[in-house]
């Protein structure tokens, strides 16, 4: 077992940070990335500028390895886009000799379990290696043995649906050609799909706000562009965030811009919205049936952007013994620390291996997926998570317990 690698699922910022910490500790590892390149999920929103400056977005172990190779640190106070995080940080990190030969791209993990042990069998379970079924994009499936596994696969490709009850509404799946999830690049590659058209944006978080503001900007260039912003909440007092009082100035400014866009009429805000059904009209448009408060409504739009959050995908972990909070889908220990009814990303204390442990020994979920359905997450949080996990897997339990110290 000690000669087997630690398997890291996902080559995003947190996955590569885990690799950097294991490399520093001379622990064998392998990184399995489903996409064709590192940072595959971030590339989907590469046009978006993040709220936190560079100094919060670079892991300390990764920084040490990069500096040894002569890497030049971007301006610590600048706000990078997703593409800049990939191009200026993740790609150079992945090219380092300490990491490069251990990274497998286009290698989707289809299943994780214990060798010859299903979820039911207990006796001797901890002594059995993990088996990861890997499905390459171009090639035959194979199995990889590992002594531990860290799932940093994220949540980007598991968006929450339009339906307020957690399921897609009737017609939502069939309308996939005109329904987008997340933050489409409406000012760039996808401009032609939105310019001069009516778009319904559903969601009240930062992704929805970004999409709304991009559409409002597009409307200045294409005046026929109309923006409808539907939120499920009736009380909009917190919709625009902390604004000037926000600890992250860029995030506060986003809320202020959104408030001004609504006040000026650039964006039409619909509150207490609950979708019930989507159907295609004879003219090719979409009819969105639902409720505004208690009043039935029908919205006729050309496209819809659903930004109602993300959720973890556990489908390939069916044979792993997970212990999950019943509603947040994170570990029961972490759940009260990140409860979105009580906390924002700035009020969650640093945590590590102890809070992320599952009944399956040496299996961890880290990064944004570790938060389950909780919406607010910072990269710095994920970096401290994997620092602690790497220390625990290396047997340095004292370091694993020292959470949030100067080495973060």
mmCIF file with all atom_site columns, C-alpha atoms in Angstrom, residues 246-387:
data_model
loop_
_atom_site.group_PDB
_atom_site.id
_atom_site.type_symbol
_atom_site.label_atom_id
_atom_site.label_alt_id
_atom_site.label_comp_id
_atom_site.label_asym_id
_atom_site.label_entity_id
_atom_site.label_seq_id
_atom_site.pdbx_PDB_ins_code
_atom_site.Cartn_x
_atom_site.Cartn_y
_atom_site.Cartn_z
_atom_site.occupancy
_atom_site.B_iso_or_equiv
_atom_site.pdbx_formal_charge
_atom_site.auth_seq_id
_atom_site.auth_comp_id
_atom_site.auth_asym_id
_atom_site.auth_atom_id
_atom_site.pdbx_PDB_model_num
ATOM 1   C CA . UNK A 1 246 ? -17.915 44.169 1.147   1.00 0.00 ? 246 UNK A CA 1
ATOM 2   C CA . UNK A 1 247 ? -14.461 42.956 2.190   1.00 0.00 ? 247 UNK A CA 1
ATOM 3   C CA . UNK A 1 248 ? -13.761 42.165 -1.476  1.00 0.00 ? 248 UNK A CA 1
ATOM 4   C CA . UNK A 1 249 ? -14.143 45.454 -3.325  1.00 0.00 ? 249 UNK A CA 1
ATOM 5   C CA . UNK A 1 250 ? -14.793 43.875 -6.730  1.00 0.00 ? 250 UNK A CA 1
ATOM 6   C CA . UNK A 1 251 ? -17.607 41.764 -5.342  1.00 0.00 ? 251 UNK A CA 1
ATOM 7   C CA . UNK A 1 252 ? -19.151 44.815 -3.698  1.00 0.00 ? 252 UNK A CA 1
ATOM 8   C CA . UNK A 1 253 ? -18.893 46.782 -6.933  1.00 0.00 ? 253 UNK A CA 1
ATOM 9   C CA . UNK A 1 254 ? -20.723 44.003 -8.772  1.00 0.00 ? 254 UNK A CA 1
ATOM 10  C CA . UNK A 1 255 ? -23.693 44.419 -6.445  1.00 0.00 ? 255 UNK A CA 1
ATOM 11  C CA . UNK A 1 256 ? -23.706 48.180 -6.892  1.00 0.00 ? 256 UNK A CA 1
ATOM 12  C CA . UNK A 1 257 ? -23.645 47.855 -10.689 1.00 0.00 ? 257 UNK A CA 1
ATOM 13  C CA . UNK A 1 258 ? -26.529 45.398 -10.555 1.00 0.00 ? 258 UNK A CA 1
ATOM 14  C CA . UNK A 1 259 ? -28.603 47.701 -8.360  1.00 0.00 ? 259 UNK A CA 1
ATOM 15  C CA . UNK A 1 260 ? -28.010 50.590 -10.764 1.00 0.00 ? 260 UNK A CA 1
ATOM 16  C CA . UNK A 1 261 ? -28.888 48.458 -13.795 1.00 0.00 ? 261 UNK A CA 1
ATOM 17  C CA . UNK A 1 262 ? -32.219 47.554 -12.225 1.00 0.00 ? 262 UNK A CA 1
ATOM 18  C CA . UNK A 1 263 ? -32.933 51.124 -11.064 1.00 0.00 ? 263 UNK A CA 1
ATOM 19  C CA . UNK A 1 264 ? -32.225 52.545 -14.530 1.00 0.00 ? 264 UNK A CA 1
ATOM 20  C CA . UNK A 1 265 ? -34.512 50.090 -16.270 1.00 0.00 ? 265 UNK A CA 1
ATOM 21  C CA . UNK A 1 266 ? -31.714 48.346 -18.180 1.00 0.00 ? 266 UNK A CA 1
ATOM 22  C CA . UNK A 1 267 ? -32.719 45.174 -16.374 1.00 0.00 ? 267 UNK A CA 1
ATOM 23  C CA . UNK A 1 268 ? -36.255 44.152 -15.449 1.00 0.00 ? 268 UNK A CA 1
ATOM 24  C CA . UNK A 1 269 ? -36.259 42.429 -12.040 1.00 0.00 ? 269 UNK A CA 1
ATOM 25  C CA . UNK A 1 270 ? -38.922 39.780 -11.341 1.00 0.00 ? 270 UNK A CA 1
ATOM 26  C CA . UNK A 1 271 ? -39.215 38.616 -7.720  1.00 0.00 ? 271 UNK A CA 1
ATOM 27  C CA . UNK A 1 272 ? -40.838 35.582 -6.083  1.00 0.00 ? 272 UNK A CA 1
ATOM 28  C CA . UNK A 1 273 ? -40.438 33.706 -9.371  1.00 0.00 ? 273 UNK A CA 1
ATOM 29  C CA . UNK A 1 274 ? -40.993 29.976 -9.622  1.00 0.00 ? 274 UNK A CA 1
ATOM 30  C CA . UNK A 1 275 ? -40.857 28.256 -12.986 1.00 0.00 ? 275 UNK A CA 1
ATOM 31  C CA . UNK A 1 276 ? -43.359 25.515 -13.727 1.00 0.00 ? 276 UNK A CA 1
ATOM 32  C CA . UNK A 1 277 ? -42.902 24.574 -17.379 1.00 0.00 ? 277 UNK A CA 1
ATOM 33  C CA . UNK A 1 278 ? -41.009 25.429 -20.571 1.00 0.00 ? 278 UNK A CA 1
ATOM 34  C CA . UNK A 1 279 ? -42.460 24.983 -24.022 1.00 0.00 ? 279 UNK A CA 1
ATOM 35  C CA . UNK A 1 280 ? -41.436 25.995 -27.506 1.00 0.00 ? 280 UNK A CA 1
ATOM 36  C CA . UNK A 1 281 ? -43.701 28.479 -29.249 1.00 0.00 ? 281 UNK A CA 1
ATOM 37  C CA . UNK A 1 282 ? -44.465 28.112 -32.993 1.00 0.00 ? 282 UNK A CA 1
ATOM 38  C CA . UNK A 1 283 ? -42.191 31.084 -33.719 1.00 0.00 ? 283 UNK A CA 1
ATOM 39  C CA . UNK A 1 284 ? -39.223 29.303 -32.112 1.00 0.00 ? 284 UNK A CA 1
ATOM 40  C CA . UNK A 1 285 ? -39.271 31.334 -28.915 1.00 0.00 ? 285 UNK A CA 1
ATOM 41  C CA . UNK A 1 286 ? -39.673 29.819 -25.456 1.00 0.00 ? 286 UNK A CA 1
ATOM 42  C CA . UNK A 1 287 ? -42.668 30.181 -23.224 1.00 0.00 ? 287 UNK A CA 1
ATOM 43  C CA . UNK A 1 288 ? -41.709 30.017 -19.561 1.00 0.00 ? 288 UNK A CA 1
ATOM 44  C CA . UNK A 1 289 ? -44.752 29.307 -17.434 1.00 0.00 ? 289 UNK A CA 1
ATOM 45  C CA . UNK A 1 290 ? -44.555 29.986 -13.725 1.00 0.00 ? 290 UNK A CA 1
ATOM 46  C CA . UNK A 1 291 ? -45.594 32.085 -10.782 1.00 0.00 ? 291 UNK A CA 1
ATOM 47  C CA . UNK A 1 292 ? -44.707 35.610 -9.713  1.00 0.00 ? 292 UNK A CA 1
ATOM 48  C CA . UNK A 1 293 ? -45.724 35.431 -6.099  1.00 0.00 ? 293 UNK A CA 1
ATOM 49  C CA . UNK A 1 294 ? -49.160 33.806 -6.338  1.00 0.00 ? 294 UNK A CA 1
ATOM 50  C CA . UNK A 1 295 ? -49.918 35.158 -9.804  1.00 0.00 ? 295 UNK A CA 1
ATOM 51  C CA . UNK A 1 296 ? -49.549 32.886 -12.804 1.00 0.00 ? 296 UNK A CA 1
ATOM 52  C CA . UNK A 1 297 ? -47.348 34.303 -15.533 1.00 0.00 ? 297 UNK A CA 1
ATOM 53  C CA . UNK A 1 298 ? -46.045 33.434 -18.969 1.00 0.00 ? 298 UNK A CA 1
ATOM 54  C CA . UNK A 1 299 ? -42.725 34.883 -20.093 1.00 0.00 ? 299 UNK A CA 1
ATOM 55  C CA . UNK A 1 300 ? -41.876 34.784 -23.790 1.00 0.00 ? 300 UNK A CA 1
ATOM 56  C CA . UNK A 1 301 ? -38.133 34.823 -24.321 1.00 0.00 ? 301 UNK A CA 1
ATOM 57  C CA . UNK A 1 302 ? -35.554 33.802 -26.886 1.00 0.00 ? 302 UNK A CA 1
ATOM 58  C CA . UNK A 1 303 ? -33.082 32.289 -24.453 1.00 0.00 ? 303 UNK A CA 1
ATOM 59  C CA . UNK A 1 304 ? -32.706 31.489 -20.772 1.00 0.00 ? 304 UNK A CA 1
ATOM 60  C CA . UNK A 1 305 ? -29.624 31.477 -18.547 1.00 0.00 ? 305 UNK A CA 1
ATOM 61  C CA . UNK A 1 306 ? -30.029 29.332 -15.436 1.00 0.00 ? 306 UNK A CA 1
ATOM 62  C CA . UNK A 1 307 ? -27.592 30.315 -12.688 1.00 0.00 ? 307 UNK A CA 1
ATOM 63  C CA . UNK A 1 308 ? -29.262 28.708 -9.689  1.00 0.00 ? 308 UNK A CA 1
ATOM 64  C CA . UNK A 1 309 ? -26.173 27.149 -8.166  1.00 0.00 ? 309 UNK A CA 1
ATOM 65  C CA . UNK A 1 310 ? -24.174 23.959 -8.487  1.00 0.00 ? 310 UNK A CA 1
ATOM 66  C CA . UNK A 1 311 ? -24.319 20.579 -6.821  1.00 0.00 ? 311 UNK A CA 1
ATOM 67  C CA . UNK A 1 312 ? -21.852 17.724 -6.261  1.00 0.00 ? 312 UNK A CA 1
ATOM 68  C CA . UNK A 1 313 ? -21.863 14.601 -8.436  1.00 0.00 ? 313 UNK A CA 1
ATOM 69  C CA . UNK A 1 314 ? -21.542 11.421 -6.368  1.00 0.00 ? 314 UNK A CA 1
ATOM 70  C CA . UNK A 1 315 ? -22.523 9.029  -9.156  1.00 0.00 ? 315 UNK A CA 1
ATOM 71  C CA . UNK A 1 316 ? -19.022 7.539  -9.463  1.00 0.00 ? 316 UNK A CA 1
ATOM 72  C CA . UNK A 1 317 ? -18.641 7.177  -5.687  1.00 0.00 ? 317 UNK A CA 1
ATOM 73  C CA . UNK A 1 318 ? -21.471 4.706  -5.083  1.00 0.00 ? 318 UNK A CA 1
ATOM 74  C CA . UNK A 1 319 ? -19.128 2.095  -3.594  1.00 0.00 ? 319 UNK A CA 1
ATOM 75  C CA . UNK A 1 320 ? -17.327 4.546  -1.299  1.00 0.00 ? 320 UNK A CA 1
ATOM 76  C CA . UNK A 1 321 ? -18.543 4.876  2.268   1.00 0.00 ? 321 UNK A CA 1
ATOM 77  C CA . UNK A 1 322 ? -19.528 8.529  2.443   1.00 0.00 ? 322 UNK A CA 1
ATOM 78  C CA . UNK A 1 323 ? -21.132 10.321 5.375   1.00 0.00 ? 323 UNK A CA 1
ATOM 79  C CA . UNK A 1 324 ? -23.063 13.338 4.123   1.00 0.00 ? 324 UNK A CA 1
ATOM 80  C CA . UNK A 1 325 ? -25.188 15.993 5.713   1.00 0.00 ? 325 UNK A CA 1
ATOM 81  C CA . UNK A 1 326 ? -28.746 15.261 4.506   1.00 0.00 ? 326 UNK A CA 1
ATOM 82  C CA . UNK A 1 327 ? -29.364 18.663 2.937   1.00 0.00 ? 327 UNK A CA 1
ATOM 83  C CA . UNK A 1 328 ? -26.018 20.353 2.205   1.00 0.00 ? 328 UNK A CA 1
ATOM 84  C CA . UNK A 1 329 ? -24.352 17.112 1.028   1.00 0.00 ? 329 UNK A CA 1
ATOM 85  C CA . UNK A 1 330 ? -21.082 17.888 2.761   1.00 0.00 ? 330 UNK A CA 1
ATOM 86  C CA . UNK A 1 331 ? -19.580 16.092 5.753   1.00 0.00 ? 331 UNK A CA 1
ATOM 87  C CA . UNK A 1 332 ? -21.678 16.406 8.923   1.00 0.00 ? 332 UNK A CA 1
ATOM 88  C CA . UNK A 1 333 ? -18.718 18.029 10.699  1.00 0.00 ? 333 UNK A CA 1
ATOM 89  C CA . UNK A 1 334 ? -18.302 20.711 8.046   1.00 0.00 ? 334 UNK A CA 1
ATOM 90  C CA . UNK A 1 335 ? -21.998 21.407 7.468   1.00 0.00 ? 335 UNK A CA 1
ATOM 91  C CA . UNK A 1 336 ? -22.623 23.742 10.439  1.00 0.00 ? 336 UNK A CA 1
ATOM 92  C CA . UNK A 1 337 ? -19.449 25.685 9.628   1.00 0.00 ? 337 UNK A CA 1
ATOM 93  C CA . UNK A 1 338 ? -20.602 26.549 6.096   1.00 0.00 ? 338 UNK A CA 1
ATOM 94  C CA . UNK A 1 339 ? -24.391 26.720 6.486   1.00 0.00 ? 339 UNK A CA 1
ATOM 95  C CA . UNK A 1 340 ? -25.327 29.406 3.906   1.00 0.00 ? 340 UNK A CA 1
ATOM 96  C CA . UNK A 1 341 ? -28.138 30.590 6.147   1.00 0.00 ? 341 UNK A CA 1
ATOM 97  C CA . UNK A 1 342 ? -25.521 31.633 8.693   1.00 0.00 ? 342 UNK A CA 1
ATOM 98  C CA . UNK A 1 343 ? -22.225 32.050 6.837   1.00 0.00 ? 343 UNK A CA 1
ATOM 99  C CA . UNK A 1 344 ? -20.693 33.678 3.787   1.00 0.00 ? 344 UNK A CA 1
ATOM 100 C CA . UNK A 1 345 ? -17.301 32.685 2.380   1.00 0.00 ? 345 UNK A CA 1
ATOM 101 C CA . UNK A 1 346 ? -15.594 35.277 4.576   1.00 0.00 ? 346 UNK A CA 1
ATOM 102 C CA . UNK A 1 347 ? -17.002 33.881 7.820   1.00 0.00 ? 347 UNK A CA 1
ATOM 103 C CA . UNK A 1 348 ? -16.077 30.221 7.311   1.00 0.00 ? 348 UNK A CA 1
ATOM 104 C CA . UNK A 1 349 ? -13.070 29.305 9.425   1.00 0.00 ? 349 UNK A CA 1
ATOM 105 C CA . UNK A 1 350 ? -10.204 27.342 7.824   1.00 0.00 ? 350 UNK A CA 1
ATOM 106 C CA . UNK A 1 351 ? -10.545 23.577 8.099   1.00 0.00 ? 351 UNK A CA 1
ATOM 107 C CA . UNK A 1 352 ? -8.744  20.462 6.978   1.00 0.00 ? 352 UNK A CA 1
ATOM 108 C CA . UNK A 1 353 ? -8.491  16.687 7.044   1.00 0.00 ? 353 UNK A CA 1
ATOM 109 C CA . UNK A 1 354 ? -10.412 16.223 10.310  1.00 0.00 ? 354 UNK A CA 1
ATOM 110 C CA . UNK A 1 355 ? -13.498 18.061 9.059   1.00 0.00 ? 355 UNK A CA 1
ATOM 111 C CA . UNK A 1 356 ? -13.351 16.435 5.621   1.00 0.00 ? 356 UNK A CA 1
ATOM 112 C CA . UNK A 1 357 ? -12.918 12.813 6.734   1.00 0.00 ? 357 UNK A CA 1
ATOM 113 C CA . UNK A 1 358 ? -15.443 10.185 5.641   1.00 0.00 ? 358 UNK A CA 1
ATOM 114 C CA . UNK A 1 359 ? -16.001 6.696  7.064   1.00 0.00 ? 359 UNK A CA 1
ATOM 115 C CA . UNK A 1 360 ? -13.910 5.434  4.137   1.00 0.00 ? 360 UNK A CA 1
ATOM 116 C CA . UNK A 1 361 ? -10.376 5.714  5.495   1.00 0.00 ? 361 UNK A CA 1
ATOM 117 C CA . UNK A 1 362 ? -8.009  7.857  3.388   1.00 0.00 ? 362 UNK A CA 1
ATOM 118 C CA . UNK A 1 363 ? -10.771 9.147  1.134   1.00 0.00 ? 363 UNK A CA 1
ATOM 119 C CA . UNK A 1 364 ? -11.416 12.889 1.005   1.00 0.00 ? 364 UNK A CA 1
ATOM 120 C CA . UNK A 1 365 ? -13.487 15.334 -1.002  1.00 0.00 ? 365 UNK A CA 1
ATOM 121 C CA . UNK A 1 366 ? -11.796 18.736 -1.208  1.00 0.00 ? 366 UNK A CA 1
ATOM 122 C CA . UNK A 1 367 ? -12.296 22.012 -3.024  1.00 0.00 ? 367 UNK A CA 1
ATOM 123 C CA . UNK A 1 368 ? -15.691 23.406 -3.911  1.00 0.00 ? 368 UNK A CA 1
ATOM 124 C CA . UNK A 1 369 ? -17.211 19.914 -4.072  1.00 0.00 ? 369 UNK A CA 1
ATOM 125 C CA . UNK A 1 370 ? -16.476 19.518 -0.357  1.00 0.00 ? 370 UNK A CA 1
ATOM 126 C CA . UNK A 1 371 ? -19.028 22.273 0.272   1.00 0.00 ? 371 UNK A CA 1
ATOM 127 C CA . UNK A 1 372 ? -21.804 20.196 -1.257  1.00 0.00 ? 372 UNK A CA 1
ATOM 128 C CA . UNK A 1 373 ? -24.630 22.564 -2.172  1.00 0.00 ? 373 UNK A CA 1
ATOM 129 C CA . UNK A 1 374 ? -23.321 25.497 -0.136  1.00 0.00 ? 374 UNK A CA 1
ATOM 130 C CA . UNK A 1 375 ? -22.658 28.300 -2.652  1.00 0.00 ? 375 UNK A CA 1
ATOM 131 C CA . UNK A 1 376 ? -19.757 30.349 -1.267  1.00 0.00 ? 376 UNK A CA 1
ATOM 132 C CA . UNK A 1 377 ? -16.191 29.065 -1.557  1.00 0.00 ? 377 UNK A CA 1
ATOM 133 C CA . UNK A 1 378 ? -12.720 30.608 -1.771  1.00 0.00 ? 378 UNK A CA 1
ATOM 134 C CA . UNK A 1 379 ? -9.672  29.036 -3.417  1.00 0.00 ? 379 UNK A CA 1
ATOM 135 C CA . UNK A 1 380 ? -7.637  29.793 -0.303  1.00 0.00 ? 380 UNK A CA 1
ATOM 136 C CA . UNK A 1 381 ? -10.017 27.538 1.630   1.00 0.00 ? 381 UNK A CA 1
ATOM 137 C CA . UNK A 1 382 ? -9.374  24.673 -0.770  1.00 0.00 ? 382 UNK A CA 1
ATOM 138 C CA . UNK A 1 383 ? -5.624  25.181 -0.589  1.00 0.00 ? 383 UNK A CA 1
ATOM 139 C CA . UNK A 1 384 ? -5.654  24.841 3.187   1.00 0.00 ? 384 UNK A CA 1
ATOM 140 C CA . UNK A 1 385 ? -7.863  21.763 2.898   1.00 0.00 ? 385 UNK A CA 1
ATOM 141 C CA . UNK A 1 386 ? -5.398  19.892 0.694   1.00 0.00 ? 386 UNK A CA 1
ATOM 142 C CA . UNK A 1 387 ? -2.372  21.084 2.664   1.00 0.00 ? 387 UNK A CA 1
#
